[in-house]
Coordinates of C-alpha atoms (C1' of nucleotides) in Angstrom, one line a residue:
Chain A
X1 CA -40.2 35.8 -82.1
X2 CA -42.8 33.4 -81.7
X3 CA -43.2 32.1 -78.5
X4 CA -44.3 28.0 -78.3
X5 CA -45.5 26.0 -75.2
X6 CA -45.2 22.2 -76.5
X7 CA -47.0 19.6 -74.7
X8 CA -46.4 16.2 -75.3
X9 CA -45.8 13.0 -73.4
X10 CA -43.1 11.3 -75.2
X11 CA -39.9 13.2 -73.9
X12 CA -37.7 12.2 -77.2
X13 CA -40.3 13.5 -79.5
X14 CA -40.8 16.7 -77.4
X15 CA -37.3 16.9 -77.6
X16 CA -36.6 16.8 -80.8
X17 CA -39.7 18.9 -82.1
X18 CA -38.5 21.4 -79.1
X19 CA -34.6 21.3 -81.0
X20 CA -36.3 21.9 -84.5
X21 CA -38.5 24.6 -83.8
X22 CA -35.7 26.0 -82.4
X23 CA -33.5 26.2 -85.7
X24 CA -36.5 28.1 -87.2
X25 CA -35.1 32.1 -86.9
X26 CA -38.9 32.9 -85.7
X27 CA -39.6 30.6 -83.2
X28 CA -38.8 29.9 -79.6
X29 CA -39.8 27.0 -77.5
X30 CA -40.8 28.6 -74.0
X31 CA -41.5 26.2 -72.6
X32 CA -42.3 22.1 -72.7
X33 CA -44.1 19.9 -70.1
X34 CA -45.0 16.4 -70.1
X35 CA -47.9 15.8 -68.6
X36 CA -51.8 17.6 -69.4
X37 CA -51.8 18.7 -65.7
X38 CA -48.8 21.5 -66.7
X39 CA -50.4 22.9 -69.6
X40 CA -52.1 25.6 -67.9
X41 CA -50.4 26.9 -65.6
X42 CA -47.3 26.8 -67.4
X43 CA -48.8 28.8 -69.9
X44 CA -50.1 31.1 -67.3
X45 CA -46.8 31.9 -66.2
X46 CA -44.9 32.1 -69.4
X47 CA -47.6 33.1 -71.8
X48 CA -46.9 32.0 -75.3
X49 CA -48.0 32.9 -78.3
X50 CA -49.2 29.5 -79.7
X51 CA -49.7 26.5 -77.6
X52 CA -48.9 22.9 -79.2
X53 CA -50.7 20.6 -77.6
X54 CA -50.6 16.6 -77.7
X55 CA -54.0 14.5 -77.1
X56 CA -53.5 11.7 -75.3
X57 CA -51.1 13.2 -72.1
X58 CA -50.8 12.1 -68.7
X59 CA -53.0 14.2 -66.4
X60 CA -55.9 16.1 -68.3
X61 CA -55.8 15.4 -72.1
X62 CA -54.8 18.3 -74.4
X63 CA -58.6 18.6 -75.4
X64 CA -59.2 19.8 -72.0
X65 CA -56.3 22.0 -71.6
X66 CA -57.3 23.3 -75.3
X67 CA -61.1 24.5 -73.6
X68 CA -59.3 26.2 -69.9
X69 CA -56.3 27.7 -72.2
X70 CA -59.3 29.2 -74.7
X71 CA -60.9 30.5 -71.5
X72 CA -58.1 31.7 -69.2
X73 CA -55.7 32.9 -72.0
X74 CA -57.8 33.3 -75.4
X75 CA -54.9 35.4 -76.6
X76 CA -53.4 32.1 -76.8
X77 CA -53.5 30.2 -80.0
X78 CA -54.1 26.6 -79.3
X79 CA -52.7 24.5 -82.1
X80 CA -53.6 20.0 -81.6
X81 CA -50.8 17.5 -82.9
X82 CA -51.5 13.9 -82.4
X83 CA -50.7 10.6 -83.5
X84 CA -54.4 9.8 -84.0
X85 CA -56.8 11.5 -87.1
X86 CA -59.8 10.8 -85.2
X87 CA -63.0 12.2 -86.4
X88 CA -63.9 12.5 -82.6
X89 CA -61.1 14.3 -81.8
X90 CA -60.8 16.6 -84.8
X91 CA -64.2 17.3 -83.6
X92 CA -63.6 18.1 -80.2
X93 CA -60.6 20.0 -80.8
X94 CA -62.2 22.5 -83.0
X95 CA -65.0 22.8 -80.6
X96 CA -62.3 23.5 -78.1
X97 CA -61.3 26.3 -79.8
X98 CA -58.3 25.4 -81.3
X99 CA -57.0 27.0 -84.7
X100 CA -55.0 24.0 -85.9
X101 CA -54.8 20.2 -86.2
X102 CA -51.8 18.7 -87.1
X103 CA -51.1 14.8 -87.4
X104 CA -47.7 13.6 -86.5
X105 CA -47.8 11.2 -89.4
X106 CA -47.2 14.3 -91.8
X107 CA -44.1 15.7 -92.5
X108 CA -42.4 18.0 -89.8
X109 CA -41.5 20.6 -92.4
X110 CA -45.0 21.3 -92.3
X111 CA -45.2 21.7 -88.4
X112 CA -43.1 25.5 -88.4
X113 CA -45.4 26.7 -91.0
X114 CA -48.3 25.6 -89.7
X115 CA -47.6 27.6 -86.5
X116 CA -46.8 30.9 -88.6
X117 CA -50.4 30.7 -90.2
X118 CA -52.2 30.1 -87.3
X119 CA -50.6 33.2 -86.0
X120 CA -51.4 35.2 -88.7
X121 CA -55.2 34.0 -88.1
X122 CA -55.4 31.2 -90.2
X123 CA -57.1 27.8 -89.4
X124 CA -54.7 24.9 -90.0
X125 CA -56.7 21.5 -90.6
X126 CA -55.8 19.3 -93.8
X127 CA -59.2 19.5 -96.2
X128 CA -59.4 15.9 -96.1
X129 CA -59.2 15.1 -92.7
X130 CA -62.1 18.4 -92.2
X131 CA -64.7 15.9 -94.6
X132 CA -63.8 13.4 -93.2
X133 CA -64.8 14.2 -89.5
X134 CA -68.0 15.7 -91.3
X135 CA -69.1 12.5 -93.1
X136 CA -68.3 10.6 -90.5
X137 CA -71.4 10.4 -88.0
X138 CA -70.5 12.8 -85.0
X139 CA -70.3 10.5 -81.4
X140 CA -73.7 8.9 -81.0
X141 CA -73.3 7.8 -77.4
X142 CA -74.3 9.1 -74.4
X143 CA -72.2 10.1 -71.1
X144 CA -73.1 7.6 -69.0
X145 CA -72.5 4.9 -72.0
X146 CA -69.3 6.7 -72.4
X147 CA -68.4 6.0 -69.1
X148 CA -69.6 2.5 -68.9
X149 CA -67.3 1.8 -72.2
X150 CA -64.3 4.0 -70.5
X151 CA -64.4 1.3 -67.7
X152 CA -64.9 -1.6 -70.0
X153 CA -61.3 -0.8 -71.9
X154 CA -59.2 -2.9 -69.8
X155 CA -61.4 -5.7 -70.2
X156 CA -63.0 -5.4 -66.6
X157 CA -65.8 -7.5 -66.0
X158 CA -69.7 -6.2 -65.9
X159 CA -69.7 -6.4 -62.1
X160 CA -66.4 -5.1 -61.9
X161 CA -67.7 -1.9 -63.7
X162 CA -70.4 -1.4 -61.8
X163 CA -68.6 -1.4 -58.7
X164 CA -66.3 0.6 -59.8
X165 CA -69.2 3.3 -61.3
X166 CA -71.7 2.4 -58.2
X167 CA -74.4 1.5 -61.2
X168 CA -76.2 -1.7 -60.3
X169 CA -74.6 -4.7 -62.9
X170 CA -78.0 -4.7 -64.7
X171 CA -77.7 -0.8 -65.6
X172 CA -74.4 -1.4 -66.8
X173 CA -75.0 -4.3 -68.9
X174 CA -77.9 -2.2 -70.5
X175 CA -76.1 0.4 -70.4
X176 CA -73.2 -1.5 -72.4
X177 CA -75.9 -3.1 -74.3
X178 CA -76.7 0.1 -76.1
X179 CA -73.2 1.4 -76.5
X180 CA -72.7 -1.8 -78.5
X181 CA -76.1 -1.3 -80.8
X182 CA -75.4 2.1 -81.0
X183 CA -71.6 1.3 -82.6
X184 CA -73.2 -1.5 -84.6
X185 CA -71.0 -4.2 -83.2
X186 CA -70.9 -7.8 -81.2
X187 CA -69.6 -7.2 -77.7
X188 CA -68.4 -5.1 -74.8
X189 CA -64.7 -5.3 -76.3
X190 CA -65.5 -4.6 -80.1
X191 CA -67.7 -1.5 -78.6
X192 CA -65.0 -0.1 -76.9
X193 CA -62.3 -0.5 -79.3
X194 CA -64.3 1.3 -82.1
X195 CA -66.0 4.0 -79.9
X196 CA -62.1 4.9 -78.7
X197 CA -61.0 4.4 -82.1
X198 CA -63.5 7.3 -83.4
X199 CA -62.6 9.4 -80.4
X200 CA -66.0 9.5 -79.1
X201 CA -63.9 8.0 -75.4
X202 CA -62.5 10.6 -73.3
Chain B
X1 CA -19.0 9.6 -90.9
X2 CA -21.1 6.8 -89.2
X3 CA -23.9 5.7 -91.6
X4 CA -27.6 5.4 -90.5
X5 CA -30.8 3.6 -91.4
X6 CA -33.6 4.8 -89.4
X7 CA -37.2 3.4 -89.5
X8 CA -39.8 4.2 -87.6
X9 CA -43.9 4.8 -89.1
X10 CA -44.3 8.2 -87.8
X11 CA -43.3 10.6 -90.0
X12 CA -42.8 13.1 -88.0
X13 CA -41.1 11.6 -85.3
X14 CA -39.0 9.9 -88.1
X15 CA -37.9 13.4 -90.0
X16 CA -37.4 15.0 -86.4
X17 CA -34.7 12.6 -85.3
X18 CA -33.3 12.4 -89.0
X19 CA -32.6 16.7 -88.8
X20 CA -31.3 15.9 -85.5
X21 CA -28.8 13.1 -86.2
X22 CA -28.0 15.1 -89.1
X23 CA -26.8 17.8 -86.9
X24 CA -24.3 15.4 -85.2
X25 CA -21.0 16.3 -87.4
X26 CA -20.1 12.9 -87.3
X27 CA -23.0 11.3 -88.3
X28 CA -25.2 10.9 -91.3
X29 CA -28.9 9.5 -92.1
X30 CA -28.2 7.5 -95.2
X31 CA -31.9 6.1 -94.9
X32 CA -35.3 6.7 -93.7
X33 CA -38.3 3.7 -93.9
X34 CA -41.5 4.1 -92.6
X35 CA -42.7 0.2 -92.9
X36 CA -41.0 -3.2 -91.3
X37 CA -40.7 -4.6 -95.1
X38 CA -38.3 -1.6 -96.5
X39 CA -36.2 -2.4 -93.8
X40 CA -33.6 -5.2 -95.0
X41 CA -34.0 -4.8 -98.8
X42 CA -32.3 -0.8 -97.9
X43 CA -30.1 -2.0 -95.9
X44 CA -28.5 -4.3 -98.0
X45 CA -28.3 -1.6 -100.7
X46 CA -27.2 1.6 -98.5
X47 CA -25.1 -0.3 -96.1
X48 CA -25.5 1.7 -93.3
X49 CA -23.1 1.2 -90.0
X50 CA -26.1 1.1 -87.7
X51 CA -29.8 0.4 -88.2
X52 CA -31.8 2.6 -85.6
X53 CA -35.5 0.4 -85.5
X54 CA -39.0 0.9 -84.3
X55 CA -40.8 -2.4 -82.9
X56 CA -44.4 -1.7 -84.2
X57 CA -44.1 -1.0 -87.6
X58 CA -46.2 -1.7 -90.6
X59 CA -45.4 -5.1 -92.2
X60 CA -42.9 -6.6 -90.1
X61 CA -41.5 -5.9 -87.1
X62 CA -38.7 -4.2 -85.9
X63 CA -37.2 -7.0 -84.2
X64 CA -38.0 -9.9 -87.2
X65 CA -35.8 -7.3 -89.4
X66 CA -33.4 -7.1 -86.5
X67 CA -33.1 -11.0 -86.8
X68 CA -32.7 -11.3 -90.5
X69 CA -30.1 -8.3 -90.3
X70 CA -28.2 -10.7 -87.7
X71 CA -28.2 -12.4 -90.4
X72 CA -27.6 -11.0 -93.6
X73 CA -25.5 -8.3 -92.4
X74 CA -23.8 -8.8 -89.9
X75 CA -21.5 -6.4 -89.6
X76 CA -24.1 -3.5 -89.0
X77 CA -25.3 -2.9 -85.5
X78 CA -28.8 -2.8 -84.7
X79 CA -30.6 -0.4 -82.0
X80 CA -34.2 -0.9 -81.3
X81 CA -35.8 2.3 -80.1
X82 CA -39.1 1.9 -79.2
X83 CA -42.2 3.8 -77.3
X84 CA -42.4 0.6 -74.9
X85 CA -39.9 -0.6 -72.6
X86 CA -41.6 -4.2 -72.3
X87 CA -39.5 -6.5 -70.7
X88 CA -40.8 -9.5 -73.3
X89 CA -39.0 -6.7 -75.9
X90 CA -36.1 -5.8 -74.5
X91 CA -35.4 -10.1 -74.2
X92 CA -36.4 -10.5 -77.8
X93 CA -34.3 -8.0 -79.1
X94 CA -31.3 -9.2 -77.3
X95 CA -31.6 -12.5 -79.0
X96 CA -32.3 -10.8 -82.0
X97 CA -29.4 -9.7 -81.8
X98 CA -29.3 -6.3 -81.0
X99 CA -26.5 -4.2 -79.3
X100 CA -28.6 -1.4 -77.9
X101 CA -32.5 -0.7 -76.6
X102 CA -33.5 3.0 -76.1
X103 CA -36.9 4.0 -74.8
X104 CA -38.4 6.9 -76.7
X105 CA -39.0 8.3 -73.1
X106 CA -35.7 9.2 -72.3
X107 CA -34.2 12.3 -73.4
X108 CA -33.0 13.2 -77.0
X109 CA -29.7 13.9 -76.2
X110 CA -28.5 10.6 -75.3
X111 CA -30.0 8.9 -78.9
X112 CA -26.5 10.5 -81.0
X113 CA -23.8 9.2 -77.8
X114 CA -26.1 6.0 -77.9
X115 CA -25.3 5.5 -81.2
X116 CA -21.3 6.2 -81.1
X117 CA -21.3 3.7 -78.5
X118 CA -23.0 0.3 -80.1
X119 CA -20.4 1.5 -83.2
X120 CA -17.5 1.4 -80.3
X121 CA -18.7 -2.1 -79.6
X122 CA -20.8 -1.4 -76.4
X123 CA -24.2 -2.0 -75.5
X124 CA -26.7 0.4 -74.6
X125 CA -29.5 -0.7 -72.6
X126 CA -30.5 0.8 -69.4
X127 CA -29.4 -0.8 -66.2
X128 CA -33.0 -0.9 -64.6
X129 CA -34.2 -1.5 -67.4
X130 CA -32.0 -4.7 -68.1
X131 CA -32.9 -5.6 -64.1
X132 CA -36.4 -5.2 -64.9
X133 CA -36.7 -7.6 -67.4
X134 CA -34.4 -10.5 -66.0
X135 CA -36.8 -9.9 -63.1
X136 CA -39.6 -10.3 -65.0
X137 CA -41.1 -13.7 -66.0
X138 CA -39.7 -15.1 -69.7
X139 CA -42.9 -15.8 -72.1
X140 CA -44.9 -18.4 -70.6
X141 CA -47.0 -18.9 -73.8
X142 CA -46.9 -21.1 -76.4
X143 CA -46.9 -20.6 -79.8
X144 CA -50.3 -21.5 -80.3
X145 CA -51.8 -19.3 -77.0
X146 CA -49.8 -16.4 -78.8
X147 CA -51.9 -16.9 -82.0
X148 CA -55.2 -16.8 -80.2
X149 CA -54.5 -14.3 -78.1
X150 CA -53.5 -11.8 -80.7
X151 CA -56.4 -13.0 -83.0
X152 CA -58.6 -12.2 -79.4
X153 CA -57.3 -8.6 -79.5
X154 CA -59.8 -6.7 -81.9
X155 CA -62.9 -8.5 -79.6
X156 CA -63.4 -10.9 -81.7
X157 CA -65.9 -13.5 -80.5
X158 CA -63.9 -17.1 -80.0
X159 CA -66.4 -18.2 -83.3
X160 CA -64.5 -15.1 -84.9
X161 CA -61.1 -16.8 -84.0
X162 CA -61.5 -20.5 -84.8
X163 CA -62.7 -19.7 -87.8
X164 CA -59.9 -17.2 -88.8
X165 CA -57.2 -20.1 -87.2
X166 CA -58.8 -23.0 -88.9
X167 CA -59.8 -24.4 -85.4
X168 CA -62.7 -25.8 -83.7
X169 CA -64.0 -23.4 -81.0
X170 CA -63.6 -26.5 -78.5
X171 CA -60.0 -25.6 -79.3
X172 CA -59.7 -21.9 -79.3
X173 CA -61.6 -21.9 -75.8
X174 CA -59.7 -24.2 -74.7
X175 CA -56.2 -22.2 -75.3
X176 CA -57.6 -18.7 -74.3
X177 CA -58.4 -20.8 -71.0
X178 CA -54.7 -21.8 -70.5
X179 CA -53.5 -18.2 -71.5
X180 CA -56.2 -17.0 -68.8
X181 CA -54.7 -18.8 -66.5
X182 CA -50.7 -18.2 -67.4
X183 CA -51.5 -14.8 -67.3
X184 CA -53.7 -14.7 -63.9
X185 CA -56.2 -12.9 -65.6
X186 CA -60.6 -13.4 -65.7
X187 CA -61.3 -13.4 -69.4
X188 CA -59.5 -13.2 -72.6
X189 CA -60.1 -9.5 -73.4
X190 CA -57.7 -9.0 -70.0
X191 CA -55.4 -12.2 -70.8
X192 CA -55.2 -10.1 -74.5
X193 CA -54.1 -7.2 -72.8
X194 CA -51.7 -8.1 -70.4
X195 CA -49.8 -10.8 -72.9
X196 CA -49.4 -7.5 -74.9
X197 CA -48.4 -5.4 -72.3
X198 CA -45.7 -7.9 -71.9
X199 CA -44.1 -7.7 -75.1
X200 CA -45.6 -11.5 -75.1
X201 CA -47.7 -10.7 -78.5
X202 CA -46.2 -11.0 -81.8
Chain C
dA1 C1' -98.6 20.9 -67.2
dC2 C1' -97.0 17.9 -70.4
dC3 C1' -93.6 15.3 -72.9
dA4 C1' -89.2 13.7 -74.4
dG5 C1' -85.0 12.1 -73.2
dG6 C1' -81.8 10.6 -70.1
dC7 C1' -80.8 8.1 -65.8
dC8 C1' -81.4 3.9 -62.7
dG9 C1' -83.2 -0.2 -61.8
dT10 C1' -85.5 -5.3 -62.3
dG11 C1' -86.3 -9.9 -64.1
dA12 C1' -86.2 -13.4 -67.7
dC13 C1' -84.1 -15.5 -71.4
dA14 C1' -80.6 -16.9 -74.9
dA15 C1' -76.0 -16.8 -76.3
dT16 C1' -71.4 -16.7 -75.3
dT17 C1' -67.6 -17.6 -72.6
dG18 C1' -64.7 -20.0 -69.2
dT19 C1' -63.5 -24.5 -66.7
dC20 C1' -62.6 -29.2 -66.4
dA21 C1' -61.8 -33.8 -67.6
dG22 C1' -61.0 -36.4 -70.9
dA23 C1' -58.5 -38.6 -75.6
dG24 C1' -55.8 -38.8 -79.4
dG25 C1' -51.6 -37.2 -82.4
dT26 C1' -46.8 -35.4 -83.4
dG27 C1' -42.0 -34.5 -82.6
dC28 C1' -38.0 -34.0 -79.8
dC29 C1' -34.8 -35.6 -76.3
dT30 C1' -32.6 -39.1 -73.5
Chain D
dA1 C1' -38.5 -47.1 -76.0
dG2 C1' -40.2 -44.0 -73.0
dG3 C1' -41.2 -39.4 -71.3
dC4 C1' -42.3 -34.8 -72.3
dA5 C1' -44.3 -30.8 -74.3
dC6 C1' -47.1 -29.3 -77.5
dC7 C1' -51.1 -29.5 -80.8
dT8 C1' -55.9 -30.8 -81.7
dC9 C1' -60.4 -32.0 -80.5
dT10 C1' -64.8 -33.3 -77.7
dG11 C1' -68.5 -32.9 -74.3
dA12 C1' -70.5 -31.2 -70.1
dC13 C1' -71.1 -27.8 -66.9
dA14 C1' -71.2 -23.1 -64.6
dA15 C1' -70.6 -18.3 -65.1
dT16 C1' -70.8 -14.3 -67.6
dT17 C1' -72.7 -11.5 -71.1
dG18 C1' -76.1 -9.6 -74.3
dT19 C1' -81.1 -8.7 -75.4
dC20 C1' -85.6 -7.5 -74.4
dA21 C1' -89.5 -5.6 -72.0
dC22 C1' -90.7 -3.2 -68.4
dG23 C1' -91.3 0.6 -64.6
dG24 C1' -89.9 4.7 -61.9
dC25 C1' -87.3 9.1 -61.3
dC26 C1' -85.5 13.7 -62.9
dT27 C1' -84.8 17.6 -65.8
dG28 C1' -85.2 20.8 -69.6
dG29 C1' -88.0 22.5 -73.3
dT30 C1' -92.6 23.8 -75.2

DNA sequence: ACCAGGCCGTGACAATTGTCAGAGGTGCCT
DNA sequence: AGGCACCTCTGACAATTGTCACGGCCTGGT
């Protein structure tokens, strides 16, 4: 039997993957959480086999559980499925150690077999996607602009930012003024859309 | 045998709750669409006895099908299931005409009982949910604000949006002023995102 | 020890954005 | 007919944002 930890935020898709992997005669769902927080420790305690981990959680993301679960349990396969085929994040996930990247707009006959190969050792990533991620120009941007465009999202103001960041408004406009150079676009807003669009946020 | 259409964009979570329902002995999914546009056209060719939408779907949305299902068929029950439970949604798909609103947080095993009950002739739609949103301000923006707001929502520069509307900036400014203010916000990217957060956005 | 690159800041300037006070026009309701 | 709500536009002004050029402070690599 293979056992499967499944993280992922939405509880009727958790449910429903959870109730499907479960008809497969191999696989058993050992546990689920919600939230990026659980990951670990969860999988500490119950130790599965392959770990199915969504991005964008509550808590920690799945990119960061994917680097502690490669480092605590490395026994663990760590297997990404998200809504989002970000170069960024395929990027990220592989340098997280994980053995698979699965996008939940493929079909879910695929998702079963996907977690036998990667427990049989192979790498699960669709070719297209991989040459994708390798044409497309890896995140250019540096922490702190990272940061200054993580705060920007919700459309904060530059004083707001620095406040918030204790930067001094003229470090953050320069700061922002580079992020948007860097992503070859017009303003705060555009920058931050396509820097989280590529992944290179968070 | 009650006869589903289901629609929803992501294919996985679509073919998840598709084996599920088709667990259910008494149910069956006569109909799976991924875009807004497939929507009516199947319907009025399978028939199916409830039509289980997604709001955000490619094309049109979940609740401009609902409407023209109202009124085309009316006879089958529409259920919005969506990952959002935004009060400006749950109001618009009441006067869609909808008979049930599920939140893709909530557990999987309510979705089939959900279902048997809009065919009984009840509705579904959480209490707190329903409080919630009578709680909750109707729409305060026009039709026009809507327009530039959403057209404000990739960062476009307000150039960018009279241009796109067919307006003079004087003009665009001046709505994105009024929506600042209905909103209670400090600039449009904000205004943008909170008018969306509302379900007050397309 | 030196340099490159990142971090933090300043000041000045131009462009964009947000506010306010107008002034017409339409269509709907009473 | 009048009132009301909405659409469209203008011009002026203040505030915010974006760009540029600059200087100083660390840190890691050579």
């Amino acid at each position: 039997m293979i056992r499967i930890l499944l993280a992922e935020d939405q509880a009727m898709m958790r449910g429903a993957l959870a109730v499907l992997l479960g008809l497969e005669g191999d696989i058993e769902v050992v546990a689920q959480v919600g939230t990026g927080t659980e990951i670990v420790p969860t999988a500490l305690e119950v130790r599965p086999d392959v770990a199915l981990l969504d991005i964008e959680l509550p808590g920690i993301s799945g990119l960061e559980a994917a680097r502690e679960l490669a480092e605590q349990i490395p026994e663990c396969r760590v297997m990404i499925l998200t809504t989002f085929s970000r170069p960024g994040y395929v990027r990220e996930a592989m340098a997280a150690g994980a053995v698979g990247f699965l996008a939940k707009d493929g079909p879910v006959e695929e998702l079963a077999d996907a977690i036998r190969r990667v427990l049989r050792g192979e790498t699960v990533l669709d070719p297209a996607l991989a040459a994708a991620t390798l044409r497309a120009a890896p995140n250019p941007l540096t922490a702190r602009e990272r940061d200054v465009l993580a705060a920007s999202e919700n459309g904060s103001s530059i004083a707001d930012i620095a406040g918030r960041l204790f930067l001094s408004p003229s470090t953050v406009r320069n700061y922002l003024s580079a992020a948007i150079g860097k992503t070859g676009t017009r303003n705060k807003t555009e920058a931050a859309l396509t820097a989280r669009r590529n992944g290179w946020l968070a």
